[in-house]
Amino acid sequence: MKPVLSTDEVVRLEDIIEKEGTSKAELMELAGEFVAQEVERLKPRHVLILTGFGNNGGDGWVAADVLSQKGISVDVVTPVEPDEIPAVLARHVARRTAARDVSLYVGPSRDELSALLEKADVVVDAILGTGFHGSLRSPFSIWIRTVNDASPVVVSVDVPSGLDARTGHVEDDCIRADRTVTMLAPKIGLYSGDGPEYVGELVCGELYEKMDEVIGDVEHAAEIVEPADIVDYLQHLPANVDKYSRGSVLVVAGSTQYPGAAIMAAKSAARAGAGYVCVAAPEPCANIIRLALPSIPVVGIPYDSRGSFGAAARSAVCDLAKKYSCVLCGPGMTVSAGGMDVALGLLELDVPLILDADALNCLAKASIGGIDQTPEMYRREAPLIMTPHYRELSRLVGGDEVSDLVSAIDAAQKIVWAAGSDNLVVVAKGPTTAVVGVEKVLLPMSGPASLATAGSGDVLAGILAGSMALWADQVDIWELLVSYAVAIHSYTGFAAAEEYGEKSVIATDLIDLIGPAMHLAGDEALRSLGLLDGEGA
Ligand SMILES: NC(=O)C1=CN([C@@H]2O[C@H](COP(=O)(O)OP(=O)(O)OC[C@H]3O[C@@H](n4cnc5c(N)ncnc54)[C@H](OP(=O)(O)O)[C@@H]3O)[C@@H](O)[C@H]2O)[C@H](O)CC1
Ligand SMILES: [K+]
């Protein structure tokens, strides 16, 4: 897993590295060299480097120096003369570079900048990095617009200029990078809010050779889950399994209004590997589900006048639930008094539980002020996985704003920290989904925008349930198993987008692609371990 840091922790990391003997000046040299190396890969003849007032600009000045010494023609744009740059380290390298074979342009007009852009094969954006805050000021607001209008190949240093590295928020404008070369460790803002739209391909220059020895000394905002991290869940089934040893799932879901959600969740659980799946649904919609899923038994449950779970549903569902390796509750069940009772009843049982969709809304309604304020929700030992999207998550924590990855992690941590249990995981679903446990925040591979379609969440909940049933006995870290399920869902999105076209994917397409998605994930894991096609050991 690869750590992602907050900007405060990056500063702490730099201080630690300095104490270990590598100064910030040396880091800037290494950063600039790394940028130059990444630019060189693009085989440019003319490079334009835009620098700002701070150390981000310093990295750009070093890169200019390195590239020009390699015989590449370099133009550097600066807002002020090198001697007037306020940041000491940046001023030093700017003076040095200015004395070399580069062409300097101090405070160019928009037309002059456009002419420079036209000449360049690659533009390096070293205008603003982690020190950016507030609204973009001139001249950078003009530079950024001019660069984006010209749409050249852009390599951004550390962070695309205009992006708030703490939150991923873009207020005015931001460089649209083809590649972002981030330093020491990726910043959380690159994954949050507007970040993914502007970052392009992300490359990290660790710079410090003994990073492994110091990275554990700073707090990680999150960790990226790579294919090799989930390889344990991508193994073949053992030859001696039977349907019970593969685990069983009870899907408590559906209503006359939304029978499809129950169908999709149950089928996905079966496709994800559970040996036995059963649906408990309000009686009036049970037959529709039976017809759609001939291989899956459906138990009709007492219902209310609207065809949702009714007053007697709780005991019927809880009696059934005890017999399963895992229970998934929520898809399509609507928010009803009976549904609230069912969700609360399941929480009290000693069975691994996934609460999704309306089960979460029922829970939010039952716990005024947010479930982080309601400790009785957590008097359970068995694993509990909650899978809210941003709106559901906001409801669960009493209405706090949840609008991007950073605020979603904050809200999810409120819930898991209130409970303080290793067995509680909140999956904060969004463009970048975070798997939040009491000690870890994991970022599994994100899927394509095609996954933003109705019913996609039901498929994810099903994959999660099937995976939990299959692997429950072998789990050390629940966050990792959950990350596996999220990654498989992402792979179904890629596979479906390829087959049906990015805009045309519907949730039911994803279900039959769960198996191929596991193959894709497996191949990628083996490839990264050097074990595919005789690539290694
Ligand atoms: N510190 C290290 O060891 C290393 C850092 N690296 C690189 O350095 C940057 C961070 O550098 P820093 O100097 O802290 O900040 P920036 O260069 O990003 O920006 C600061 C200057 O930008 C001005 N600023 C801030 N906000 C705005 C705005 N909205 N509009 C215009 N200008 C803005 C700011 O002005 P103030 O008035 O706020 O002071 C500063 O002049 C990091 O990103 C890395 O690239 C090395 O990579 C490794 C070593
Ligand atoms: K930048």
XYZ file of C-alpha atoms and ligand atoms in Angstrom:
587
model
C 0.000 0.000 0.000
C 1.191 3.495 -0.799
C 0.705 6.306 1.727
C -1.185 9.502 0.903
C -0.445 12.476 3.139
C -2.083 15.685 4.221
C -0.048 18.813 3.467
C 0.723 19.228 7.196
C 2.183 15.742 7.322
C 4.279 16.446 4.193
C 5.830 19.385 6.051
C 6.481 17.105 9.062
C 8.026 14.518 6.777
C 10.351 17.136 5.261
C 11.412 18.161 8.772
C 12.115 14.541 9.713
C 14.139 14.012 6.536
C 16.102 17.182 7.293
C 16.899 15.915 10.790
C 18.132 12.715 9.182
C 20.633 14.769 7.212
C 19.022 15.669 3.880
C 18.372 19.421 3.770
C 15.390 21.103 2.102
C 17.798 22.595 -0.424
C 18.913 19.078 -1.362
C 15.291 17.952 -1.595
C 14.597 20.791 -3.991
C 17.517 19.694 -6.160
C 16.191 16.127 -6.146
C 12.668 17.342 -6.902
C 13.847 19.419 -9.864
C 15.939 16.539 -11.193
C 12.963 14.226 -10.945
C 10.766 16.692 -12.831
C 13.448 17.018 -15.525
C 13.645 13.240 -15.829
C 9.868 12.979 -16.272
C 9.869 15.781 -18.861
C 12.752 14.209 -20.767
C 10.719 11.040 -21.249
C 8.429 13.099 -23.498
C 11.424 13.840 -25.747
C 10.761 17.583 -26.076
C 12.849 20.035 -28.059
C 11.421 23.200 -26.492
C 10.265 23.277 -22.893
C 8.444 26.191 -21.274
C 8.665 26.346 -17.481
C 6.263 28.583 -15.577
C 7.442 29.459 -12.069
C 5.808 31.213 -9.118
C 7.059 32.972 -5.986
C 7.602 29.918 -3.800
C 9.496 26.644 -3.604
C 7.226 25.011 -6.165
C 8.790 27.493 -8.552
C 12.188 26.476 -7.106
C 11.610 22.911 -8.304
C 10.839 24.344 -11.739
C 14.048 26.429 -11.782
C 16.135 23.347 -10.951
C 14.367 21.372 -13.697
C 15.103 24.214 -16.139
C 18.768 24.035 -15.232
C 18.966 20.254 -15.645
C 17.063 20.222 -18.946
C 19.093 23.034 -20.481
C 22.325 21.240 -19.561
C 21.031 18.307 -21.564
C 20.809 20.484 -24.643
C 17.046 21.018 -24.547
C 15.910 24.565 -25.300
C 14.264 26.010 -22.175
C 12.209 29.182 -21.678
C 11.463 30.170 -18.088
C 8.592 32.481 -17.170
C 8.761 34.183 -13.781
C 6.512 36.827 -12.187
C 9.557 38.786 -10.884
C 13.309 38.944 -11.461
C 15.168 36.018 -9.819
C 16.661 38.411 -7.229
C 13.176 39.436 -6.126
C 11.786 35.956 -5.514
C 10.725 35.937 -1.858
C 11.367 32.236 -1.058
C 15.051 31.903 -0.142
C 15.748 28.444 -1.624
C 13.845 29.241 -4.794
C 15.685 32.563 -5.159
C 19.000 30.793 -4.869
C 18.277 28.227 -7.611
C 16.611 30.883 -9.801
C 19.743 33.042 -9.720
C 21.879 30.037 -10.559
C 19.658 28.935 -13.449
C 19.329 32.478 -14.809
C 23.105 32.545 -15.274
C 22.906 29.464 -17.476
C 21.694 28.888 -21.005
C 17.960 29.495 -20.536
C 15.748 32.301 -21.856
C 14.015 34.344 -19.151
C 10.660 36.099 -19.460
C 9.714 38.293 -16.520
C 5.994 39.060 -16.182
C 5.073 38.475 -19.840
C 1.831 39.819 -21.271
C -0.890 37.355 -22.214
C 0.079 37.603 -25.892
C 3.752 37.014 -25.115
C 2.825 33.992 -23.053
C 0.619 32.641 -25.843
C 3.533 32.957 -28.263
C 5.819 31.061 -25.857
C 3.192 28.358 -25.446
C 2.923 27.922 -29.167
C 6.633 27.225 -29.421
C 6.760 24.691 -26.568
C 6.406 20.905 -26.874
C 6.029 20.520 -23.127
C 4.975 23.039 -20.469
C 6.102 22.600 -16.868
C 3.718 24.091 -14.333
C 5.752 25.130 -11.294
C 3.556 28.090 -10.404
C 1.904 27.001 -7.160
C 2.227 23.894 -5.020
C 1.271 23.071 -1.461
C 1.610 26.723 -0.436
C -1.383 27.784 -2.549
C -4.334 29.095 -0.600
C -7.373 31.331 -1.108
C -8.335 32.751 -4.489
C -5.950 32.829 -7.419
C -4.215 36.186 -7.744
C -2.866 37.880 -10.836
C -0.746 37.169 -12.825
C -1.274 33.448 -12.125
C -5.013 33.562 -12.789
C -4.206 34.904 -16.292
C -1.326 32.474 -16.878
C -3.438 29.467 -15.938
C -6.300 30.456 -18.220
C -3.866 31.121 -21.079
C -2.182 27.726 -20.628
C -5.485 25.841 -20.507
C -6.762 27.701 -23.590
C -3.640 26.657 -25.515
C -3.986 23.039 -24.238
C -0.335 22.032 -24.599
C 1.187 18.930 -22.957
C 1.518 19.962 -19.303
C 3.569 18.426 -16.531
C 2.559 19.894 -13.159
C 5.048 19.960 -10.323
C 3.704 18.505 -7.077
C 0.119 19.750 -7.569
C -1.651 21.297 -10.572
C -1.533 25.041 -9.866
C -4.877 26.287 -8.578
C -5.771 23.031 -6.814
C -5.905 23.172 -3.034
C -3.680 20.243 -2.011
C -5.507 19.957 1.336
C -9.008 19.487 -0.034
C -8.809 19.025 -3.802
C -10.965 22.114 -4.184
C -10.615 24.359 -7.241
C -12.164 27.741 -6.631
C -11.364 29.714 -9.753
C -9.229 27.964 -12.292
C -6.604 25.263 -12.277
C -3.954 23.934 -14.618
C -5.265 20.887 -16.444
C -2.248 18.593 -16.272
C -1.436 15.621 -18.445
C 0.893 14.393 -15.754
C 1.416 15.503 -12.183
C 4.806 14.774 -10.690
C 4.200 14.881 -6.966
C 7.011 14.989 -4.418
C 7.764 12.687 -1.460
C 4.200 11.289 -1.290
C 0.876 12.035 -2.993
C -1.211 14.672 -1.264
C -4.806 13.810 -0.348
C -6.139 16.739 -2.409
C -4.979 14.991 -5.580
C -7.683 12.371 -4.984
C -10.407 14.547 -3.486
C -13.008 16.927 -4.919
C -11.868 18.389 -8.228
C -8.411 16.765 -7.973
C -8.927 13.746 -10.231
C -10.242 16.017 -12.992
C -7.032 18.088 -13.145
C -4.196 15.777 -12.094
C -3.848 13.592 -15.199
C -1.449 10.697 -14.754
C 0.054 10.787 -11.281
C 3.723 10.006 -10.695
C 5.388 10.201 -7.306
C 9.033 11.065 -6.803
C 9.965 9.687 -3.398
C 13.232 11.677 -3.582
C 14.600 10.427 -0.268
C 16.288 7.053 -0.560
C 15.505 5.962 2.998
C 11.797 6.808 2.726
C 10.817 3.409 4.127
C 12.518 4.287 7.395
C 10.699 7.595 7.917
C 7.284 7.269 6.292
C 5.928 5.440 9.335
C 6.798 8.443 11.528
C 4.068 10.592 9.989
C 0.337 10.047 9.991
C -1.128 8.800 6.746
C -4.287 10.512 5.544
C -4.968 7.338 3.553
C -3.255 4.480 1.788
C -3.638 3.459 -1.828
C -4.493 -0.202 -2.228
C -2.581 -1.741 -5.104
C -3.541 -4.958 -6.916
C -0.808 -6.939 -5.158
C -2.285 -5.996 -1.768
C -5.483 -7.918 -2.478
C -3.894 -10.936 -4.100
C -4.988 -13.225 -1.224
C -8.616 -12.771 -2.269
C -7.908 -13.510 -5.914
C -6.845 -17.120 -5.441
C -8.645 -20.065 -7.029
C -11.249 -21.894 -4.966
C -9.842 -24.985 -3.263
C -10.920 -28.228 -4.973
C -12.687 -29.596 -1.908
C -15.236 -26.790 -1.354
C -18.988 -27.276 -1.185
C -21.692 -24.663 -1.369
C -21.744 -24.224 2.404
C -18.019 -23.882 2.846
C -18.136 -21.087 0.247
C -20.302 -19.143 2.666
C -23.915 -18.075 2.621
C -25.536 -14.659 2.269
C -28.959 -13.479 3.306
C -29.996 -10.434 1.297
C -32.635 -8.475 3.212
C -33.915 -6.145 0.560
C -36.588 -5.003 -1.846
C -40.097 -3.582 -1.741
C -42.934 -3.485 -4.253
C -41.479 -0.156 -5.340
C -37.904 -1.441 -5.802
C -37.701 -5.203 -6.332
C -34.841 -4.724 -8.842
C -32.382 -3.606 -6.164
C -32.842 -6.890 -4.310
C -32.402 -8.844 -7.542
C -29.177 -7.061 -8.455
C -27.684 -7.314 -4.970
C -28.481 -11.032 -4.625
C -27.203 -11.958 -8.055
C -24.020 -9.969 -7.456
C -23.439 -11.755 -4.139
C -23.684 -15.086 -5.933
C -21.409 -13.946 -8.766
C -18.876 -12.691 -6.213
C -18.423 -16.215 -4.910
C -20.924 -16.989 -2.140
C -22.005 -20.640 -2.293
C -25.571 -20.002 -1.179
C -27.609 -16.814 -1.424
C -31.154 -16.301 -0.156
C -33.351 -13.206 -0.374
C -35.700 -12.044 2.383
C -38.109 -9.572 0.775
C -41.576 -8.192 1.550
C -44.049 -10.871 0.442
C -45.740 -8.818 -2.327
C -42.486 -8.509 -4.303
C -41.111 -11.988 -3.552
C -42.494 -13.562 -6.727
C -40.953 -10.980 -9.033
C -37.575 -11.711 -7.441
C -38.122 -15.494 -7.723
C -38.862 -15.159 -11.415
C -35.757 -13.087 -12.019
C -33.454 -15.345 -9.990
C -34.331 -19.014 -10.482
C -31.168 -20.164 -8.676
C -31.862 -18.117 -5.558
C -34.512 -18.941 -2.921
C -36.701 -16.042 -1.812
C -38.480 -15.895 1.536
C -41.587 -13.672 1.710
C -41.546 -11.437 4.794
C -44.487 -9.642 6.520
C -45.148 -6.304 4.862
C -46.917 -3.002 5.348
C -49.613 -1.309 3.269
C -46.973 0.136 0.876
C -45.317 -3.201 0.201
C -42.269 -2.520 2.377
C -41.144 -4.456 5.462
C -43.950 -4.395 8.025
C -44.233 -4.533 11.802
C -43.744 -8.318 12.025
C -40.727 -8.289 9.671
C -38.084 -7.910 12.381
C -38.544 -11.287 14.052
C -39.013 -13.125 10.731
C -35.786 -11.633 9.311
C -33.758 -12.040 12.501
C -34.765 -15.707 12.880
C -33.532 -16.372 9.354
C -30.410 -14.215 9.619
C -28.778 -16.273 12.366
C -28.201 -19.133 9.931
C -26.058 -17.190 7.429
C -22.358 -16.364 7.212
C -23.228 -12.812 6.309
C -26.287 -10.565 5.989
C -26.712 -7.680 3.564
C -29.573 -5.341 4.449
C -30.846 -2.325 2.584
C -31.072 -2.332 -1.210
C -34.491 -1.112 -2.357
C -36.175 -1.606 1.017
C -37.397 2.022 1.381
C -37.532 3.846 4.716
C -40.453 2.468 6.715
C -41.160 1.810 10.392
C -40.817 -1.925 9.714
C -37.540 -1.368 7.851
C -36.121 0.627 10.776
C -37.015 -2.233 13.077
C -35.377 -4.779 10.780
C -32.124 -2.783 10.566
C -31.981 -2.293 14.345
C -32.807 -5.960 14.951
C -29.991 -7.106 12.667
C -27.546 -4.805 14.448
C -28.247 -6.673 17.659
C -27.458 -10.065 16.137
C -24.041 -11.670 16.254
C -23.731 -12.064 12.488
C -21.463 -10.207 10.026
C -23.622 -7.435 8.622
C -23.533 -5.022 5.699
C -25.875 -2.055 5.924
C -26.468 -0.328 2.613
C -28.798 2.249 1.074
C -32.156 2.503 2.868
C -30.942 0.455 5.838
C -28.568 3.380 6.457
C -31.335 5.900 5.974
C -33.461 3.917 8.453
C -30.582 3.993 10.903
C -30.060 7.735 10.421
C -33.755 8.300 11.093
C -33.649 6.129 14.196
C -30.695 8.023 15.667
C -31.419 11.726 15.792
C -28.212 13.774 15.976
C -26.120 11.248 14.078
C -25.103 7.689 14.822
C -21.705 8.841 16.031
C -23.690 10.208 19.007
C -25.520 6.928 19.578
C -23.155 4.433 21.213
C -25.756 1.682 21.606
C -25.483 1.175 17.835
C -22.095 -0.377 18.398
C -22.724 -2.866 21.132
C -21.867 -5.617 18.767
C -18.843 -7.797 18.262
C -19.500 -9.141 14.772
C -18.225 -7.174 11.758
C -20.362 -4.291 10.535
C -19.757 -2.691 7.156
C -21.706 0.414 6.181
C -21.705 1.567 2.576
C -23.071 5.133 2.426
C -22.688 7.517 -0.494
C -22.057 11.139 0.430
C -25.697 12.077 1.092
C -26.313 8.997 3.207
C -23.074 9.591 5.082
C -24.075 13.175 5.816
C -27.416 11.965 7.218
C -25.637 9.412 9.385
C -23.534 12.084 11.082
C -26.393 14.478 11.719
C -26.165 16.603 8.583
C -22.455 17.587 8.391
C -21.537 18.570 4.845
C -19.982 15.693 2.920
C -18.976 16.822 -0.535
C -15.573 15.376 -1.337
C -13.128 12.673 -0.301
C -11.632 14.704 2.542
C -14.983 15.570 4.145
C -16.207 12.006 3.548
C -13.194 10.573 5.388
C -13.821 13.022 8.259
C -17.468 11.984 8.542
C -16.696 8.271 8.298
C -13.997 8.615 10.961
C -16.529 10.242 13.266
C -18.578 7.060 13.033
C -15.775 4.514 13.391
C -13.966 6.434 16.124
C -17.166 6.772 18.144
C -17.440 2.991 18.051
C -13.725 2.351 18.376
C -14.095 -1.187 17.037
C -11.793 -2.947 14.576
C -14.868 -4.659 13.203
C -16.590 -1.528 11.953
C -15.785 -0.251 8.483
C -17.456 2.614 6.652
C -17.213 2.566 2.876
C -17.602 6.225 1.890
C -18.697 5.871 -1.735
C -17.819 8.620 -4.190
C -15.719 9.260 -7.301
C -12.821 8.096 -5.095
C -14.216 5.633 -2.568
C -12.613 5.518 0.870
C -12.678 2.433 3.058
C -12.507 3.836 6.555
C -11.710 1.780 9.633
C -10.698 2.808 13.097
C -6.992 2.669 12.262
C -6.800 2.738 8.497
C -8.199 4.664 5.589
C -7.749 2.741 2.364
C -8.296 3.974 -1.177
C -9.010 1.031 -3.467
C -8.734 1.487 -7.198
C -11.434 3.854 -8.478
C -13.714 2.847 -11.303
C -14.707 4.842 -14.383
C -17.500 7.435 -14.450
C -19.695 4.709 -16.013
C -20.203 3.383 -12.484
C -22.154 6.510 -11.582
C -25.444 4.908 -12.612
C -28.565 3.819 -10.746
C -28.206 0.371 -9.204
C -24.405 0.405 -9.256
C -24.426 0.603 -5.434
C -26.644 -2.499 -5.205
C -24.060 -4.389 -7.255
C -21.247 -3.205 -4.991
C -23.207 -4.227 -1.890
C -23.741 -7.668 -3.422
C -20.058 -8.073 -4.327
C -19.171 -7.097 -0.787
C -21.607 -9.616 0.703
C -20.426 -12.435 -1.561
C -16.781 -11.659 -0.772
C -17.450 -11.493 2.954
C -19.227 -14.831 2.916
C -16.463 -16.447 0.912
C -13.481 -15.090 2.832
C -14.849 -14.335 6.320
C -12.670 -16.999 7.966
C -9.470 -15.670 6.462
C -9.744 -11.983 7.197
C -7.155 -10.182 9.318
C -7.935 -6.680 8.178
C -11.552 -6.058 7.206
C -10.624 -2.865 5.404
C -8.556 -4.893 2.968
C -11.307 -7.366 2.117
C -13.710 -4.469 1.633
C -11.128 -2.774 -0.609
C -10.937 -5.940 -2.669
C -14.720 -5.815 -3.210
C -14.587 -2.118 -4.163
C -11.756 -2.824 -6.605
C -13.684 -5.689 -8.226
C -16.639 -3.342 -8.650
C -14.298 -0.818 -10.297
C -13.002 -3.471 -12.677
C -16.581 -4.395 -13.644
C -17.000 -0.726 -14.549
C -13.960 -0.753 -16.831
C -14.994 -4.035 -18.433
C -18.568 -2.804 -18.974
C -17.420 0.538 -20.384
C -15.281 -1.327 -22.890
C -18.111 -3.614 -23.899
C -21.056 -1.194 -23.945
C -19.416 2.225 -24.223
C -18.694 4.650 -21.400
C -22.102 6.339 -21.353
C -24.224 3.265 -22.004
C -23.374 1.076 -19.033
C -26.338 0.127 -16.853
C -26.022 -1.572 -13.486
C -27.219 -4.988 -14.660
C -24.305 -5.073 -17.156
C -21.888 -5.042 -14.261
C -23.175 -8.221 -12.631
C -22.171 -10.681 -15.337
C -18.789 -8.986 -15.525
C -17.893 -9.725 -11.891
C -16.118 -12.951 -12.913
C -14.119 -11.298 -15.736
C -13.345 -8.439 -13.328
C -11.806 -10.923 -10.896
C -9.639 -12.237 -13.737
C -8.541 -8.719 -14.650
C -7.698 -7.956 -11.030
C -5.888 -11.277 -10.658
C -3.793 -10.689 -13.783
C -2.901 -7.213 -12.650
C -1.906 -8.446 -9.195
C 0.288 -11.178 -10.654
C 1.793 -8.783 -13.172
C 2.712 -6.314 -10.453
C 4.322 -9.151 -8.517
C 6.231 -10.169 -11.648
C 4.473 -13.542 -11.721
C 2.524 -13.339 -14.966
C 3.707 -14.840 -18.259
C 6.927 -16.122 -16.765
C 7.872 -12.563 -15.761
C 9.499 -13.578 -12.534
C 9.905 -16.106 -9.776
N 9.752 22.484 1.569
C 10.496 21.548 1.027
O 11.336 20.979 1.634
C 10.303 21.152 -0.346
C 9.261 21.679 -1.110
N 9.134 21.389 -2.382
C 8.229 22.146 -3.227
O 7.798 23.310 -2.556
C 6.414 23.458 -2.689
C 5.867 24.224 -1.547
O 6.540 25.440 -1.529
P 5.995 26.738 -0.785
O 7.018 27.758 -0.960
O 5.602 26.380 0.580
O 4.666 27.095 -1.542
P 4.309 27.328 -3.084
O 5.497 27.418 -3.928
O 3.299 26.338 -3.416
O 3.543 28.728 -3.072
C 3.850 29.766 -2.186
C 3.842 31.095 -2.906
O 2.633 31.218 -3.646
C 1.931 32.358 -3.200
N 0.490 32.129 -3.200
C -0.229 31.411 -2.327
N -1.525 31.436 -2.667
C -1.627 32.199 -3.764
C -2.725 32.603 -4.558
N -3.960 32.256 -4.250
N -2.498 33.378 -5.646
C -1.252 33.761 -5.935
N -0.159 33.411 -5.214
C -0.349 32.647 -4.129
C 2.422 32.598 -1.811
O 2.179 33.945 -1.496
P 1.758 34.369 0.007
O 1.375 35.805 -0.104
O 0.643 33.501 0.432
O 2.976 34.138 0.826
C 3.881 32.226 -1.914
O 4.615 33.272 -2.475
C 5.880 22.096 -2.838
O 4.639 22.087 -3.485
C 6.983 21.424 -3.646
O 6.773 21.682 -5.029
C 10.074 20.402 -2.974
O 9.424 19.631 -3.894
C 10.707 19.465 -1.967
C 11.260 20.169 -0.861
K 2.364 23.289 -9.645
